[in-house]
Amino acid sequence: MVEFRYHILTIGAIFLALAVGIILGAGPLQDSIGRALNSQVESLSDTNAELKAENIMLAEENARHNEAIEAIAPFLTEGALADREIGIVILPGSTEEAVQSVRQRLADAGAQVNVEVSLAEGWSSETAATARDELAEQLRPLLPSLTPDASTTIVLSTALDQVLRNGSDSEIGAPLAGYLMEFHEPLVEVSTDLGLPVEAVVVIAPDTDDVGLEEVATDDSAVLEHAQRDAESYVELISQFAATGPTVAAGAADSATDVVRQLRNAGIDASTVDNIPSGVGSINIVVAIANELNGMLVHLGYEDGASAGLGERAEAPREVIDPEVAEQGTEADQNVEAE
């Protein structure tokens, strides 16, 4: 009987509380609650309107900035690389937008892109390590300048560098190109003819922020380790390029696994450009290549390690020798020898 009365009292208290809440909500508290909610809605609406207006303003400012950059671009790039022969190496993960911006700016500067090569994922992936070692052993006899203990990455990088600098039609380039492209797990994909040699190499690297790498890595540390291993492999490749001729690396530099940032931190003798595919970044590509061809090292952009946001105009067109002047020079040399 006591338990039944207890349940009756409990149920009664619940209904009483419900009734009081309904009365208060519909009466004395209704206005204050409504006013508070309306105030919050109005505040959020005002904030949203302010953000939209700010976004529109920033978009307009960015458009004007881009227009200004494009207006000065010809003064910084036109003819700067006239008739120079350039090779483009595209690392996995690079965007087509970045690649296209580099292509277009090089064309505007008068350069000729002789070779465009994309590295396959197997260049650095752990799953292809055995295949890379096997390929390296086949390439070593063709690269006598390397020491016997040269790493697999050095062997592969040297082989690709020799193909680019000499062309696949050359005596040294032909067999190396064959191995790199026709191995059972090809490490390079070529979208142009490899036959012609290049005077300078541009390496386009991905932005690891674009794929949310660091966010993913908080759940799977192996992802970050893999990205770090990739970056180290690409840095070694670019170092090999830089050791033999003009080389520019372009990409982001604001994350620990960004290739350009690692190159700058390591002090590698390759010029670097960040903030592509922006107008400033693509202009800086031309400036950096011209500096490299003139024997100068530059780091351009807005991110870590850059020395200037926008580089100054530099020119490195191919020298055109007048046949008559050349003939006169030859005759003068012959007269000196005769004396």
CSV table of C-alpha atoms in Angstrom, one decimal:
chain,number,residue,atom,x,y,z
A,1,MET,CA,0.0,0.0,0.0
A,2,VAL,CA,2.9,2.3,0.9
A,3,GLU,CA,4.6,1.6,-2.4
A,4,PHE,CA,1.3,2.3,-4.4
A,5,ARG,CA,0.9,5.7,-2.6
A,6,TYR,CA,4.5,6.5,-3.3
A,7,HIS,CA,4.0,5.9,-7.1
A,8,ILE,CA,0.8,8.0,-7.0
A,9,LEU,CA,2.7,10.9,-5.4
A,10,THR,CA,5.6,10.7,-7.9
A,11,ILE,CA,3.2,10.7,-10.9
A,12,GLY,CA,1.3,13.6,-9.4
A,13,ALA,CA,4.5,15.6,-8.9
A,14,ILE,CA,5.5,15.0,-12.5
A,15,PHE,CA,2.2,16.3,-13.8
A,16,LEU,CA,2.3,19.3,-11.5
A,17,ALA,CA,5.8,20.2,-12.7
A,18,LEU,CA,4.7,19.8,-16.3
A,19,ALA,CA,1.7,22.1,-15.6
A,20,VAL,CA,3.8,24.7,-14.0
A,21,GLY,CA,6.2,24.7,-16.9
A,22,ILE,CA,3.4,25.1,-19.4
A,23,ILE,CA,1.9,27.9,-17.4
A,24,LEU,CA,5.2,29.8,-17.0
A,25,GLY,CA,6.2,29.1,-20.6
A,26,ALA,CA,2.9,30.5,-21.9
A,27,GLY,CA,2.8,33.3,-19.5
A,28,PRO,CA,5.4,35.3,-17.6
A,29,LEU,CA,8.5,33.6,-19.3
A,30,GLN,CA,7.1,33.6,-22.8
A,31,ASP,CA,8.1,37.1,-23.7
A,32,SER,CA,11.6,36.9,-22.1
A,33,ILE,CA,12.4,33.6,-23.9
A,34,GLY,CA,11.0,34.9,-27.2
A,35,ARG,CA,13.0,38.1,-26.9
A,36,ALA,CA,16.2,36.2,-26.1
A,37,LEU,CA,15.7,33.8,-29.1
A,38,ASN,CA,14.8,36.7,-31.5
A,39,SER,CA,17.9,38.5,-30.3
A,40,GLN,CA,20.1,35.5,-31.0
A,41,VAL,CA,18.6,35.0,-34.5
A,42,GLU,CA,19.0,38.7,-35.3
A,43,SER,CA,22.7,38.6,-34.2
A,44,LEU,CA,23.4,35.5,-36.2
A,45,SER,CA,21.7,37.0,-39.2
A,46,ASP,CA,23.8,40.2,-38.9
A,47,THR,CA,27.0,38.2,-38.5
A,48,ASN,CA,26.1,36.2,-41.6
A,49,ALA,CA,25.4,39.3,-43.6
A,50,GLU,CA,28.7,40.8,-42.5
A,51,LEU,CA,30.6,37.7,-43.5
A,52,LYS,CA,29.0,37.6,-46.9
A,53,ALA,CA,29.8,41.2,-47.5
A,54,GLU,CA,33.4,40.6,-46.3
A,55,ASN,CA,33.7,37.6,-48.6
A,56,ILE,CA,32.5,39.6,-51.6
A,57,MET,CA,34.9,42.4,-50.8
A,58,LEU,CA,37.8,39.9,-50.5
A,59,ALA,CA,36.8,38.2,-53.8
A,60,GLU,CA,36.8,41.6,-55.5
A,61,GLU,CA,40.2,42.6,-54.0
A,62,ASN,CA,41.6,39.2,-55.1
A,63,ALA,CA,40.3,39.7,-58.6
A,64,ARG,CA,41.8,43.2,-58.8
A,65,HIS,CA,45.1,41.8,-57.5
A,66,ASN,CA,45.1,39.1,-60.1
A,67,GLU,CA,44.3,41.6,-62.8
A,68,ALA,CA,47.3,43.7,-61.7
A,69,ILE,CA,49.6,40.7,-61.7
A,70,GLU,CA,48.5,39.7,-65.2
A,71,ALA,CA,49.1,43.3,-66.3
A,72,ILE,CA,52.7,43.3,-65.2
A,73,ALA,CA,53.4,39.7,-66.2
A,74,PRO,CA,54.6,40.6,-69.7
A,75,PHE,CA,57.2,43.0,-68.3
A,76,LEU,CA,58.6,40.3,-66.1
A,77,THR,CA,58.4,37.3,-68.4
A,78,GLU,CA,58.0,38.2,-72.1
A,79,GLY,CA,61.1,36.9,-74.1
A,80,ALA,CA,63.0,36.1,-70.9
A,81,LEU,CA,63.5,32.5,-71.9
A,82,ALA,CA,63.4,32.9,-75.7
A,83,ASP,CA,64.1,29.6,-77.4
A,84,ARG,CA,65.4,27.9,-74.2
A,85,GLU,CA,64.6,24.2,-74.0
A,86,ILE,CA,62.9,23.2,-70.7
A,87,GLY,CA,61.8,19.9,-69.2
A,88,ILE,CA,58.9,19.5,-66.8
A,89,VAL,CA,58.8,16.8,-64.2
A,90,ILE,CA,55.5,16.3,-62.4
A,91,LEU,CA,55.4,14.6,-59.0
A,92,PRO,CA,52.4,12.5,-57.9
A,93,GLY,CA,49.6,14.5,-56.4
A,94,SER,CA,50.4,17.7,-58.4
A,95,THR,CA,47.2,19.4,-59.7
A,96,GLU,CA,46.5,19.9,-63.4
A,97,GLU,CA,45.9,23.6,-62.6
A,98,ALA,CA,49.4,24.0,-61.3
A,99,VAL,CA,50.9,22.2,-64.3
A,100,GLN,CA,48.9,24.2,-66.8
A,101,SER,CA,49.9,27.5,-65.2
A,102,VAL,CA,53.6,26.6,-65.5
A,103,ARG,CA,53.1,25.5,-69.2
A,104,GLN,CA,51.4,28.7,-70.1
A,105,ARG,CA,53.9,31.0,-68.4
A,106,LEU,CA,56.8,29.2,-70.0
A,107,ALA,CA,55.2,29.6,-73.4
A,108,ASP,CA,54.6,33.3,-72.7
A,109,ALA,CA,58.3,33.6,-71.9
A,110,GLY,CA,59.3,32.1,-75.3
A,111,ALA,CA,60.6,28.9,-73.8
A,112,GLN,CA,60.1,25.5,-75.6
A,113,VAL,CA,59.0,22.6,-73.4
A,114,ASN,CA,60.9,19.7,-74.9
A,115,VAL,CA,59.9,17.1,-72.4
A,116,GLU,CA,57.1,16.6,-69.9
A,117,VAL,CA,57.4,13.6,-67.5
A,118,SER,CA,55.1,12.4,-64.7
A,119,LEU,CA,56.6,10.2,-62.0
A,120,ALA,CA,54.5,7.1,-61.1
A,121,GLU,CA,53.5,6.4,-57.5
A,122,GLY,CA,56.0,3.5,-57.7
A,123,TRP,CA,58.9,6.0,-57.7
A,124,SER,CA,58.6,6.2,-53.9
A,125,SER,CA,55.9,3.8,-52.7
A,126,GLU,CA,56.9,1.1,-50.2
A,127,THR,CA,55.1,-1.6,-52.2
A,128,ALA,CA,57.4,-1.0,-55.2
A,129,ALA,CA,60.6,-1.0,-53.3
A,130,THR,CA,61.7,-4.5,-54.6
A,131,ALA,CA,61.0,-3.5,-58.2
A,132,ARG,CA,63.0,-0.3,-57.8
A,133,ASP,CA,65.9,-2.2,-56.4
A,134,GLU,CA,65.8,-4.6,-59.3
A,135,LEU,CA,65.6,-1.8,-61.9
A,136,ALA,CA,68.5,0.0,-60.2
A,137,GLU,CA,70.7,-3.0,-60.5
A,138,GLN,CA,70.1,-3.1,-64.2
A,139,LEU,CA,70.9,0.6,-64.6
A,140,ARG,CA,74.1,0.6,-62.6
A,141,PRO,CA,76.3,-0.7,-65.5
A,142,LEU,CA,75.0,2.2,-67.6
A,143,LEU,CA,76.0,4.8,-65.0
A,144,PRO,CA,79.8,4.3,-64.4
A,145,SER,CA,80.1,7.6,-62.7
A,146,LEU,CA,78.2,6.4,-59.7
A,147,THR,CA,79.9,4.7,-56.7
A,148,PRO,CA,79.1,1.1,-56.0
A,149,ASP,CA,77.3,2.0,-52.8
A,150,ALA,CA,75.0,4.6,-54.4
A,151,SER,CA,71.4,4.1,-53.2
A,152,THR,CA,68.6,3.0,-55.4
A,153,THR,CA,67.0,6.5,-55.4
A,154,ILE,CA,70.3,8.0,-56.5
A,155,VAL,CA,70.7,5.5,-59.3
A,156,LEU,CA,67.1,6.1,-60.6
A,157,SER,CA,67.4,9.9,-60.2
A,158,THR,CA,70.7,9.9,-62.1
A,159,ALA,CA,69.2,7.9,-64.9
A,160,LEU,CA,66.3,10.2,-65.3
A,161,ASP,CA,68.6,13.2,-65.1
A,162,GLN,CA,70.8,11.8,-67.9
A,163,VAL,CA,67.7,11.2,-70.1
A,164,LEU,CA,66.5,14.7,-69.6
A,165,ARG,CA,69.8,16.5,-70.1
A,166,ASN,CA,70.9,14.4,-73.1
A,167,GLY,CA,67.6,13.3,-74.7
A,168,SER,CA,66.5,9.8,-75.3
A,169,ASP,CA,67.9,9.9,-78.8
A,170,SER,CA,71.5,10.2,-77.4
A,171,GLU,CA,73.8,7.3,-77.0
A,172,ILE,CA,73.6,7.5,-73.2
A,173,GLY,CA,69.9,8.5,-73.0
A,174,ALA,CA,68.4,5.8,-75.2
A,175,PRO,CA,69.0,2.7,-73.1
A,176,LEU,CA,68.3,4.6,-69.8
A,177,ALA,CA,64.9,5.8,-71.2
A,178,GLY,CA,64.1,2.3,-72.3
A,179,TYR,CA,64.6,0.9,-68.8
A,180,LEU,CA,62.7,3.7,-67.0
A,181,MET,CA,59.6,3.5,-69.3
A,182,GLU,CA,59.5,-0.2,-70.3
A,183,PHE,CA,60.3,-1.9,-67.0
A,184,HIS,CA,57.5,-4.2,-65.9
A,185,GLU,CA,56.5,-1.5,-63.4
A,186,PRO,CA,57.3,1.8,-65.3
A,187,LEU,CA,58.4,4.6,-63.0
A,188,VAL,CA,57.8,7.4,-65.5
A,189,GLU,CA,55.0,8.4,-67.8
A,190,VAL,CA,55.9,10.6,-70.8
A,191,SER,CA,53.4,12.9,-72.5
A,192,THR,CA,55.9,14.3,-75.0
A,193,ASP,CA,58.8,13.1,-77.1
A,194,LEU,CA,61.8,12.4,-74.9
A,195,GLY,CA,64.2,12.7,-77.8
A,196,LEU,CA,65.4,16.3,-77.4
A,197,PRO,CA,67.7,17.4,-74.5
A,198,VAL,CA,66.7,20.1,-72.0
A,199,GLU,CA,68.8,23.0,-70.6
A,200,ALA,CA,66.8,23.4,-67.4
A,201,VAL,CA,64.4,21.2,-65.4
A,202,VAL,CA,61.2,22.4,-63.5
A,203,VAL,CA,59.9,20.0,-60.9
A,204,ILE,CA,56.2,20.5,-59.9
A,205,ALA,CA,55.5,19.2,-56.4
A,206,PRO,CA,52.1,18.7,-54.7
A,207,ASP,CA,50.7,20.6,-51.8
A,208,THR,CA,50.2,18.2,-48.9
A,209,ASP,CA,47.6,20.5,-47.4
A,210,ASP,CA,45.3,19.9,-50.4
A,211,VAL,CA,44.8,16.3,-49.4
A,212,GLY,CA,44.3,17.0,-45.7
A,213,LEU,CA,47.3,14.9,-45.0
A,214,GLU,CA,48.1,16.1,-41.4
A,215,GLU,CA,44.4,15.8,-40.4
A,216,VAL,CA,44.3,12.2,-41.7
A,217,ALA,CA,47.6,11.4,-40.0
A,218,THR,CA,46.2,12.2,-36.6
A,219,ASP,CA,44.2,8.9,-37.0
A,220,ASP,CA,46.9,7.0,-38.9
A,221,SER,CA,50.5,8.0,-38.3
A,222,ALA,CA,51.5,5.7,-41.1
A,223,VAL,CA,50.1,8.2,-43.6
A,224,LEU,CA,52.4,10.9,-42.4
A,225,GLU,CA,55.4,8.6,-42.4
A,226,HIS,CA,54.6,7.6,-46.0
A,227,ALA,CA,54.4,11.3,-47.0
A,228,GLN,CA,57.7,12.0,-45.3
A,229,ARG,CA,59.3,9.1,-47.1
A,230,ASP,CA,57.9,10.4,-50.4
A,231,ALA,CA,59.2,13.9,-49.7
A,232,GLU,CA,62.7,12.6,-48.9
A,233,SER,CA,62.8,10.6,-52.1
A,234,TYR,CA,61.8,13.6,-54.2
A,235,VAL,CA,64.3,15.9,-52.4
A,236,GLU,CA,67.0,13.4,-53.4
A,237,LEU,CA,65.8,13.4,-57.0
A,238,ILE,CA,65.8,17.2,-57.2
A,239,SER,CA,69.3,17.3,-55.5
A,240,GLN,CA,70.6,15.0,-58.3
A,241,PHE,CA,69.1,17.3,-60.9
A,242,ALA,CA,70.6,20.4,-59.3
A,243,ALA,CA,74.0,18.8,-59.2
A,244,THR,CA,74.2,18.6,-63.0
A,245,GLY,CA,72.3,21.6,-64.3
A,246,PRO,CA,69.8,24.4,-63.8
A,247,THR,CA,66.9,23.2,-61.7
A,248,VAL,CA,63.7,24.8,-60.2
A,249,ALA,CA,61.3,23.2,-57.8
A,250,ALA,CA,57.8,24.6,-57.5
A,251,GLY,CA,55.1,23.8,-55.0
A,252,ALA,CA,53.9,24.6,-51.5
A,253,ALA,CA,56.2,25.3,-48.5
A,254,ASP,CA,53.9,25.6,-45.5
A,255,SER,CA,53.8,22.0,-44.3
A,256,ALA,CA,56.6,19.8,-42.9
A,257,THR,CA,56.1,17.3,-45.8
A,258,ASP,CA,56.1,19.8,-48.6
A,259,VAL,CA,59.0,19.2,-51.0
A,260,VAL,CA,59.9,22.8,-51.5
A,261,ARG,CA,60.0,23.4,-47.7
A,262,GLN,CA,62.3,20.5,-47.2
A,263,LEU,CA,64.6,21.6,-50.1
A,264,ARG,CA,64.9,25.1,-48.5
A,265,ASN,CA,65.5,23.7,-45.0
A,266,ALA,CA,68.2,21.4,-46.4
A,267,GLY,CA,70.0,24.1,-48.3
A,268,ILE,CA,69.9,22.2,-51.6
A,269,ASP,CA,71.3,24.2,-54.5
A,270,ALA,CA,68.1,24.3,-56.5
A,271,SER,CA,66.0,27.4,-56.9
A,272,THR,CA,62.5,27.2,-55.4
A,273,VAL,CA,59.1,28.8,-56.0
A,274,ASP,CA,56.0,28.5,-53.8
A,275,ASN,CA,52.4,29.7,-54.2
A,276,ILE,CA,51.6,28.1,-57.5
A,277,PRO,CA,49.4,28.1,-59.5
A,278,SER,CA,48.8,31.7,-58.6
A,279,GLY,CA,49.8,34.4,-61.1
A,280,VAL,CA,52.7,35.5,-58.9
A,281,GLY,CA,53.9,31.9,-58.5
A,282,SER,CA,53.9,31.2,-62.3
A,283,ILE,CA,55.7,34.5,-63.0
A,284,ASN,CA,58.3,33.5,-60.4
A,285,ILE,CA,58.9,30.2,-62.3
A,286,VAL,CA,60.1,32.1,-65.3
A,287,VAL,CA,62.3,34.4,-63.1
A,288,ALA,CA,63.8,31.4,-61.2
A,289,ILE,CA,64.6,29.5,-64.4
A,290,ALA,CA,66.3,32.6,-65.9
A,291,ASN,CA,68.3,33.0,-62.8
A,292,GLU,CA,69.3,29.4,-62.8
A,293,LEU,CA,70.5,29.6,-66.4
A,294,ASN,CA,72.5,32.6,-65.4
A,295,GLY,CA,74.1,30.7,-62.5
A,296,MET,CA,72.1,32.3,-59.7
A,297,LEU,CA,70.1,30.7,-56.9
A,298,VAL,CA,66.7,32.2,-55.8
A,299,HIS,CA,63.9,31.3,-53.5
A,300,LEU,CA,60.7,33.1,-54.4
A,301,GLY,CA,57.2,33.3,-52.9
A,302,TYR,CA,55.4,34.0,-49.6
A,303,GLU,CA,56.0,30.9,-47.6
A,304,ASP,CA,58.8,29.6,-45.3
A,305,GLY,CA,62.3,30.2,-46.7
A,306,ALA,CA,61.4,32.6,-49.5
A,307,SER,CA,63.6,35.6,-49.9
A,308,ALA,CA,61.2,37.7,-52.1
A,309,GLY,CA,57.5,37.6,-52.9
A,310,LEU,CA,57.9,38.5,-56.5
A,311,GLY,CA,61.2,38.2,-58.3
A,312,GLU,CA,62.8,40.9,-60.5
A,313,ARG,CA,62.9,40.4,-64.2
A,314,ALA,CA,65.8,38.2,-65.3
A,315,GLU,CA,66.7,37.3,-68.9
A,316,ALA,CA,68.3,34.2,-70.3
A,317,PRO,CA,67.4,33.9,-74.0
A,318,ARG,CA,69.3,31.7,-76.2
A,319,GLU,CA,72.2,33.6,-77.8
A,320,VAL,CA,71.8,34.0,-81.5
A,321,ILE,CA,75.2,34.0,-83.3
A,322,ASP,CA,75.4,35.9,-86.5
A,323,PRO,CA,76.9,33.6,-89.2
A,324,GLU,CA,79.1,36.4,-90.6
A,325,VAL,CA,80.4,37.2,-87.1
A,326,ALA,CA,81.1,33.5,-86.5
A,327,GLU,CA,82.9,33.2,-89.8
A,328,GLN,CA,85.0,36.3,-89.0
A,329,GLY,CA,85.9,34.8,-85.6
A,330,THR,CA,86.9,31.5,-87.2
A,331,GLU,CA,89.2,33.3,-89.7
A,332,ALA,CA,90.8,35.4,-87.0
A,333,ASP,CA,91.5,32.2,-85.0
A,334,GLN,CA,93.1,30.6,-88.1
A,335,ASN,CA,95.3,33.7,-88.6
A,336,VAL,CA,96.5,33.5,-85.0
A,337,GLU,CA,97.4,29.9,-85.4
A,338,ALA,CA,99.2,30.6,-88.6
A,339,GLU,CA,101.3,33.2,-86.9
